[in-house]
Amino acid sequence: MSKGRVHIAGAGIVGLATAAVLVQRGYQVTILDREGPAAGASQGNASAIAWTDVAPMASPGLWKQALKWLADPLGPLSVRPAYALKILPWMLRFLAASNPERVARSTAALVDINSGVLPAWERLWRVSGTHNQVRRDGCLELLDTAASLEKARQAWAEQRDHGIAVEELAAGAIRELEPDLSTRAIGGALVPGWMQVDDPKILCLSLADWLKGQGVEFTVAEIGRLEPNGNACGLILKSGERIEASRLVVACGAWSKHLAAQLGDRIPLDTERGYNITIPDPSITVKRFIMLPGHGFVLSPLSTGLRVGGAVEFGGLNLPSNWKRVDAMVAKARLFYPGLKTEGGTRWMGFRPSLPDSLPVISPATHHGGVFYAFGHAHHGLTQAAVTGEMIADMIEGKTLAVDPAPFAADRF
């Protein structure tokens, strides 16, 4: 017997994972998206299940490093001049979230939610038959200066304090793992618990196909506005059509902010624009996920090619792409992999929905029953999608959550 219908706004990985949990619990589900499954950041991310990342972006002293990065318009962090005034309120909140007390609270919340990441994904991979799309080769972090290596050691110690295995490696041991590496790296570490998927878009499309087989309805439509009606909510589509939803999950990523605002929740969401290039034949072999924390980008070997991407650009949703950022990442990647070739590569830019305290909003709407939020995961949408789906399902059913929901509440700002 059906428990009723849930409408989900957003067919990215968070919306798909939430739908998967709900159909297993006996709900009928309709997913609405303006383009269809995996059309946004869910198709172009770095493919990582990065549950070992428990440090928020905001941290004491980070602003000093940020100022150095901002001096380079093609560096790991940049702000487009045309967007500088618009991002200023977000930046001020980010600085406020960098004090030690707030960092400690955010870290505790990330440890809490990430402790459920792998169990939630294992359940979803098993039931959907996508378990064969997962790789368990770990993540290799590479450092090329003594200062960055010492800073990384402090971060690794904090990870170990939270029960995360980190194996520091000397330069020679690193090149045994990755023979095509140059001598640029002076040290690094292997994080063996890290996982990645073959290709994030393929995973999303596989989940969408499985969901269709479970009776989930997919509708290509854009929501123009929301009209709450008691514990129900009217979805007014751009086409003029109205849909009545007794339960609604807003999981539109970077486009969620304006919908939440219509319900009275002023969420300080902004977008980190991420860039990458995926190269079918890079002429080098990268055996596992490579992170270059001192340079702000990664190399991710996918089933469809090598993806070189990352960095953070604040420029909103409307400014044109700056493809020179891809060229800059490729130039730096060649310092570590001199044989890297990019012929035939496909460039991409996407929008990470980010909040100043590095925590997503996973929460009922503050003022309207029947509406739930699941957005703002920044770099960890793929990582936290399955556990987010379980949290939302528990909220809908009024159950006690395994993860403390308070740090992810919509009214925390």
Coordinates of C-alpha atoms in Angstrom, one line a residue:
M1 CA 0.0 0.0 0.0
S2 CA 1.4 3.4 -1.0
K3 CA 2.2 6.0 1.6
G4 CA 1.2 8.7 -0.8
R5 CA 3.2 10.8 -3.3
V6 CA 6.3 13.0 -2.8
H7 CA 7.3 15.5 -5.4
I8 CA 11.0 16.2 -5.7
A9 CA 12.3 19.4 -7.4
G10 CA 15.7 18.4 -8.9
A11 CA 17.0 15.4 -10.7
G12 CA 20.6 15.7 -9.7
I13 CA 22.3 13.1 -7.5
V14 CA 20.7 14.3 -4.3
G15 CA 17.2 14.3 -5.7
L16 CA 17.7 10.8 -7.3
A17 CA 19.1 9.3 -4.1
T18 CA 16.2 10.8 -2.1
A19 CA 13.7 9.3 -4.5
A20 CA 15.5 5.9 -4.2
V21 CA 15.1 5.9 -0.5
L22 CA 11.5 7.0 -0.6
V23 CA 10.3 4.4 -3.1
Q24 CA 11.9 1.7 -1.0
R25 CA 9.8 2.9 1.9
G26 CA 6.6 2.7 -0.1
Y27 CA 6.1 6.2 -1.4
Q28 CA 5.1 7.2 -5.0
V29 CA 7.6 9.8 -6.3
T30 CA 7.5 12.4 -9.0
I31 CA 10.7 14.2 -9.9
L32 CA 10.6 17.5 -11.7
D33 CA 13.7 19.1 -13.3
R34 CA 14.0 21.7 -16.0
E35 CA 16.4 19.6 -18.0
G36 CA 16.2 16.0 -16.7
P37 CA 18.6 13.7 -14.8
A38 CA 22.2 14.8 -14.2
A39 CA 22.0 18.0 -16.2
G40 CA 23.9 20.1 -13.7
A41 CA 26.8 19.6 -11.3
S42 CA 25.9 16.0 -10.9
Q43 CA 27.3 15.2 -14.4
G44 CA 30.6 17.0 -14.2
N45 CA 31.8 16.6 -10.6
A46 CA 35.1 14.8 -9.8
S47 CA 33.3 11.5 -9.0
A48 CA 34.6 11.2 -5.4
I49 CA 32.8 9.6 -2.4
A50 CA 34.9 11.9 -0.2
W51 CA 33.5 10.8 3.2
T52 CA 37.0 11.3 4.7
D53 CA 36.7 15.1 4.1
V54 CA 35.6 16.4 7.5
A55 CA 37.3 19.8 7.6
P56 CA 35.0 22.7 6.6
M57 CA 36.3 25.2 4.1
A58 CA 36.1 28.0 6.6
S59 CA 39.0 27.7 9.0
P60 CA 41.1 30.0 11.2
G61 CA 43.8 31.7 9.2
L62 CA 42.4 30.6 5.8
W63 CA 41.8 34.2 4.8
K64 CA 45.5 34.8 4.6
Q65 CA 45.9 32.0 2.1
A66 CA 42.8 33.2 0.3
L67 CA 44.3 36.6 -0.2
K68 CA 47.3 35.0 -1.9
W69 CA 45.1 33.0 -4.1
L70 CA 42.9 35.9 -5.0
A71 CA 46.0 37.8 -6.3
D72 CA 46.1 35.2 -9.1
P73 CA 42.9 35.5 -11.3
L74 CA 43.5 32.0 -12.6
G75 CA 44.5 30.5 -9.2
P76 CA 42.6 28.1 -6.9
L77 CA 40.2 30.8 -5.7
S78 CA 39.0 33.8 -7.7
V79 CA 36.1 36.3 -7.7
R80 CA 34.9 37.7 -10.9
P81 CA 35.0 41.6 -10.7
A82 CA 31.5 41.8 -11.9
Y83 CA 30.3 39.7 -9.0
A84 CA 32.4 41.1 -6.2
L85 CA 29.7 43.2 -4.6
K86 CA 27.1 40.4 -4.8
I87 CA 29.4 37.9 -3.1
L88 CA 30.5 40.2 -0.3
P89 CA 27.7 39.3 2.2
W90 CA 28.5 35.6 1.6
M91 CA 32.2 36.2 2.2
L92 CA 31.5 38.1 5.5
R93 CA 29.5 35.1 6.7
F94 CA 32.3 32.8 5.6
L95 CA 34.8 34.8 7.7
A96 CA 32.4 34.6 10.6
A97 CA 32.3 30.9 10.2
S98 CA 36.1 30.7 10.4
N99 CA 36.4 31.3 14.1
P100 CA 37.6 28.2 16.1
E101 CA 34.4 27.6 17.9
R102 CA 32.2 27.6 14.8
V103 CA 34.8 25.5 12.9
A104 CA 34.7 22.9 15.7
R105 CA 30.9 22.8 15.5
S106 CA 31.0 22.4 11.7
T107 CA 33.7 19.7 11.9
A108 CA 31.6 17.7 14.4
A109 CA 28.6 18.0 12.1
L110 CA 30.6 16.8 9.1
V111 CA 32.0 13.9 11.1
D112 CA 28.5 13.0 12.1
I113 CA 26.9 13.0 8.6
N114 CA 29.9 11.5 6.9
S115 CA 29.9 8.6 9.3
G116 CA 26.7 7.5 7.6
V117 CA 27.9 8.1 4.0
L118 CA 29.3 4.6 3.2
P119 CA 26.5 2.6 4.9
A120 CA 23.9 4.7 3.1
W121 CA 25.6 4.3 -0.3
E122 CA 26.2 0.6 0.2
R123 CA 22.4 0.2 0.7
L124 CA 21.6 2.2 -2.4
W125 CA 24.2 0.7 -4.6
R126 CA 23.0 -2.8 -3.6
V127 CA 19.3 -2.3 -4.2
S128 CA 19.8 -0.3 -7.4
G129 CA 22.4 -2.7 -8.9
T130 CA 25.0 0.1 -9.3
H131 CA 27.5 -1.4 -7.0
N132 CA 29.8 -2.4 -9.9
Q133 CA 30.3 1.4 -10.7
V134 CA 32.3 2.0 -7.5
R135 CA 36.1 2.0 -7.2
R136 CA 37.9 1.5 -3.9
D137 CA 41.5 2.6 -4.8
G138 CA 41.8 5.4 -2.3
C139 CA 42.9 9.0 -2.8
L140 CA 46.6 10.1 -3.1
E141 CA 47.4 13.6 -1.8
L142 CA 50.5 15.2 -3.3
L143 CA 52.5 18.1 -1.9
D144 CA 55.3 19.9 -3.6
T145 CA 56.6 22.3 -1.0
A146 CA 57.9 21.8 2.6
A147 CA 55.3 24.3 3.9
S148 CA 52.4 22.7 2.2
L149 CA 53.6 19.2 3.4
E150 CA 53.7 20.4 7.0
K151 CA 50.3 22.0 6.8
A152 CA 48.9 18.7 5.3
R153 CA 50.4 16.7 8.2
Q154 CA 48.3 18.8 10.6
A155 CA 45.2 18.0 8.6
W156 CA 46.1 14.3 8.4
A157 CA 46.5 14.2 12.2
E158 CA 43.0 15.7 12.6
Q159 CA 41.6 13.1 10.3
R160 CA 43.3 10.3 12.3
D161 CA 41.7 11.8 15.4
H162 CA 38.4 11.1 13.9
G163 CA 39.3 7.4 13.1
I164 CA 40.2 8.0 9.4
A165 CA 43.1 6.1 8.1
V166 CA 45.8 8.2 6.5
E167 CA 49.2 6.7 5.4
E168 CA 51.9 9.3 4.9
L169 CA 54.3 8.4 2.0
A170 CA 57.7 9.5 1.0
A171 CA 58.3 10.7 -2.6
G172 CA 59.8 7.3 -3.7
A173 CA 56.8 5.3 -2.4
I174 CA 54.4 7.7 -4.2
R175 CA 56.1 7.1 -7.5
E176 CA 55.9 3.4 -7.0
L177 CA 52.1 3.8 -6.8
E178 CA 52.0 6.3 -9.7
P179 CA 54.9 5.5 -12.1
D180 CA 54.0 8.3 -14.5
L181 CA 54.4 11.0 -11.9
S182 CA 57.3 13.4 -12.2
T183 CA 59.7 14.2 -9.3
R184 CA 57.7 17.3 -8.4
A185 CA 56.0 15.8 -5.4
I186 CA 58.2 15.7 -2.3
G187 CA 55.7 13.8 -0.2
G188 CA 52.1 13.0 0.3
A189 CA 49.6 10.5 1.8
L190 CA 47.3 7.7 0.8
V191 CA 43.7 7.8 2.2
P192 CA 42.7 4.2 1.5
G193 CA 39.0 4.6 2.6
W194 CA 38.2 7.2 -0.1
M195 CA 36.1 5.9 -3.0
Q196 CA 35.0 7.1 -6.4
V197 CA 32.5 6.1 -9.0
D198 CA 33.3 5.2 -12.6
D199 CA 31.5 8.3 -14.0
P200 CA 29.0 10.5 -12.0
K201 CA 26.8 11.1 -15.0
I202 CA 26.6 7.4 -15.8
L203 CA 25.7 6.6 -12.1
C204 CA 22.9 9.2 -12.2
L205 CA 21.5 7.9 -15.4
S206 CA 21.7 4.3 -14.1
L207 CA 19.8 5.4 -10.9
A208 CA 17.2 7.2 -13.0
D209 CA 16.6 4.1 -15.2
W210 CA 16.2 2.0 -12.0
L211 CA 13.8 4.6 -10.5
K212 CA 11.7 4.5 -13.7
G213 CA 11.5 0.7 -13.3
Q214 CA 10.2 1.3 -9.7
G215 CA 7.4 3.6 -11.1
V216 CA 9.0 7.0 -10.4
E217 CA 7.7 9.6 -12.8
F218 CA 10.1 12.1 -14.4
T219 CA 8.8 15.4 -15.6
V220 CA 10.9 18.0 -17.5
A221 CA 9.5 21.3 -16.2
E222 CA 10.8 24.4 -14.5
I223 CA 9.1 25.6 -11.3
G224 CA 8.4 29.3 -11.4
R225 CA 7.1 29.7 -7.9
L226 CA 5.7 28.0 -4.9
E227 CA 2.3 28.8 -3.3
P228 CA 2.0 27.2 0.2
N229 CA -1.5 26.0 1.1
G230 CA -1.6 24.7 4.7
N231 CA 0.5 21.6 4.8
A232 CA 0.4 21.3 1.0
C233 CA 2.2 23.4 -1.6
G234 CA 1.2 24.5 -5.1
L235 CA 4.0 24.2 -7.7
I236 CA 3.4 26.8 -10.4
L237 CA 5.4 25.8 -13.5
K238 CA 6.9 28.2 -16.0
S239 CA 4.4 26.7 -18.5
G240 CA 1.5 28.0 -16.3
E241 CA 0.5 24.5 -15.1
R242 CA -0.2 24.1 -11.4
I243 CA 0.7 20.9 -9.5
E244 CA -0.5 20.3 -6.0
A245 CA 2.1 18.6 -3.8
S246 CA 1.2 17.2 -0.4
R247 CA 4.9 16.7 0.2
L248 CA 7.7 18.5 -1.6
V249 CA 11.5 18.1 -1.4
V250 CA 13.5 21.0 -2.8
A251 CA 16.8 19.6 -4.1
C252 CA 17.6 22.0 -7.0
G253 CA 21.2 22.6 -6.0
A254 CA 22.3 26.1 -6.9
W255 CA 18.8 27.0 -8.0
S256 CA 17.2 26.2 -4.6
K257 CA 17.7 29.5 -3.0
H258 CA 14.9 31.4 -4.7
L259 CA 12.4 28.6 -4.0
A260 CA 13.3 28.6 -0.3
A261 CA 12.9 32.4 -0.2
Q262 CA 9.4 32.1 -1.5
L263 CA 8.6 30.1 1.7
G264 CA 10.2 32.6 4.0
D265 CA 13.6 30.9 4.4
R266 CA 16.5 33.3 3.6
I267 CA 19.3 30.9 2.9
P268 CA 22.7 32.5 2.2
L269 CA 23.4 30.1 -0.7
D270 CA 25.8 31.1 -3.4
T271 CA 27.7 29.2 -6.1
E272 CA 31.2 28.1 -6.5
R273 CA 31.8 27.7 -10.2
G274 CA 34.0 24.6 -10.8
Y275 CA 35.9 23.9 -14.1
N276 CA 37.3 20.7 -15.6
I277 CA 38.4 18.9 -18.7
T278 CA 37.8 15.2 -19.4
I279 CA 40.3 13.7 -21.7
P280 CA 39.6 10.3 -23.4
D281 CA 43.2 9.5 -24.1
P282 CA 45.6 11.6 -21.8
S283 CA 48.7 9.5 -22.8
I284 CA 49.5 8.9 -19.2
T285 CA 48.2 6.5 -16.6
V286 CA 46.7 7.8 -13.4
K287 CA 45.8 4.8 -11.2
R288 CA 43.7 6.5 -8.5
F289 CA 42.2 9.8 -7.5
I290 CA 44.9 12.4 -7.1
M291 CA 44.4 15.5 -5.0
L292 CA 46.7 18.5 -5.2
P293 CA 45.6 20.5 -2.1
G294 CA 48.2 23.2 -2.5
H295 CA 46.9 24.0 -6.0
G296 CA 43.2 23.5 -5.5
F297 CA 42.4 20.8 -8.2
V298 CA 42.4 17.1 -8.7
L299 CA 43.0 14.4 -11.3
S300 CA 40.2 11.8 -11.4
P301 CA 40.5 8.7 -13.6
L302 CA 37.0 7.9 -14.9
S303 CA 35.8 5.1 -17.2
T304 CA 35.3 7.8 -19.8
G305 CA 38.7 9.5 -19.5
L306 CA 40.9 11.5 -17.1
R307 CA 39.1 14.4 -15.5
V308 CA 41.3 17.4 -14.5
G309 CA 39.3 19.9 -12.5
G310 CA 38.5 21.8 -9.4
A311 CA 39.3 25.3 -8.2
V312 CA 36.7 27.8 -7.0
E313 CA 35.4 30.8 -8.9
F314 CA 32.7 33.1 -7.5
G315 CA 30.7 34.5 -10.4
G316 CA 27.1 33.6 -9.9
L317 CA 24.9 31.8 -12.4
N318 CA 24.9 34.1 -15.3
L319 CA 28.4 35.3 -16.2
P320 CA 30.1 33.6 -19.1
S321 CA 32.7 30.8 -18.4
N322 CA 36.4 31.7 -18.2
W323 CA 38.0 28.7 -20.0
K324 CA 41.5 30.1 -19.2
R325 CA 41.0 28.5 -15.8
V326 CA 41.0 25.1 -17.4
D327 CA 44.2 26.0 -19.2
A328 CA 45.8 27.0 -15.9
M329 CA 44.9 23.7 -14.2
V330 CA 46.3 21.7 -17.2
A331 CA 49.5 23.7 -17.1
K332 CA 49.9 22.9 -13.3
A333 CA 48.9 19.2 -13.9
R334 CA 51.8 18.9 -16.4
L335 CA 54.2 19.8 -13.6
F336 CA 53.3 16.5 -12.0
Y337 CA 52.5 14.5 -15.2
P338 CA 54.7 16.0 -18.0
G339 CA 53.3 13.6 -20.5
L340 CA 49.7 14.7 -20.1
K341 CA 48.0 15.5 -23.5
T342 CA 44.6 17.1 -23.8
E343 CA 43.6 16.5 -27.5
G344 CA 40.0 15.5 -27.7
G345 CA 39.2 16.7 -24.2
T346 CA 35.8 18.1 -23.3
R347 CA 35.6 21.2 -21.1
W348 CA 32.9 21.8 -18.6
M349 CA 31.8 24.4 -16.0
G350 CA 29.3 23.8 -13.3
F351 CA 27.8 25.3 -10.2
R352 CA 28.4 24.0 -6.7
P353 CA 25.7 25.2 -4.3
S354 CA 27.7 26.4 -1.3
L355 CA 26.9 27.7 2.2
P356 CA 29.4 29.7 4.3
D357 CA 29.7 27.1 7.1
S358 CA 30.3 24.2 4.6
L359 CA 27.1 22.4 5.8
P360 CA 24.1 21.6 3.6
V361 CA 20.6 22.4 4.4
I362 CA 18.8 19.2 5.2
S363 CA 15.7 20.3 6.9
P364 CA 11.9 20.9 6.9
A365 CA 11.0 24.3 5.7
T366 CA 10.8 26.7 8.7
H367 CA 7.3 28.0 8.2
H368 CA 5.5 25.4 6.0
G369 CA 4.8 21.8 6.8
G370 CA 5.2 19.3 4.0
V371 CA 8.2 21.0 2.4
F372 CA 11.7 19.7 3.0
Y373 CA 15.1 21.1 1.8
A374 CA 18.1 19.0 0.6
F375 CA 20.6 21.3 -1.0
G376 CA 23.8 23.3 -0.4
H377 CA 26.3 20.3 -0.4
A378 CA 29.0 22.3 -2.2
H379 CA 31.8 19.8 -3.1
H380 CA 30.1 16.9 -1.4
G381 CA 26.8 16.4 -3.2
L382 CA 27.8 13.0 -4.6
T383 CA 29.4 12.1 -1.3
Q384 CA 26.4 12.9 0.9
A385 CA 23.5 12.2 -1.5
A386 CA 22.5 8.8 -0.1
V387 CA 22.7 9.8 3.6
T388 CA 20.8 13.0 2.8
G389 CA 18.0 10.9 1.2
E390 CA 17.7 8.8 4.3
M391 CA 17.6 11.9 6.5
I392 CA 14.9 13.4 4.4
A393 CA 12.8 10.2 4.4
D394 CA 13.1 10.0 8.2
M395 CA 12.0 13.6 8.5
I396 CA 9.0 12.9 6.3
E397 CA 8.0 9.9 8.4
G398 CA 8.6 11.7 11.7
K399 CA 11.4 9.3 12.8
T400 CA 14.4 10.1 15.0
L401 CA 17.4 10.6 12.8
A402 CA 20.7 8.8 13.1
V403 CA 22.4 12.1 12.3
D404 CA 21.7 15.2 14.5
P405 CA 19.7 17.4 12.2
A406 CA 20.2 20.7 14.2
P407 CA 23.5 21.7 12.4
F408 CA 21.7 21.4 9.0
A409 CA 18.5 23.3 9.9
A410 CA 17.2 25.9 7.5
D411 CA 16.7 28.4 10.4
R412 CA 20.3 28.3 11.6
F413 CA 21.4 31.4 9.8

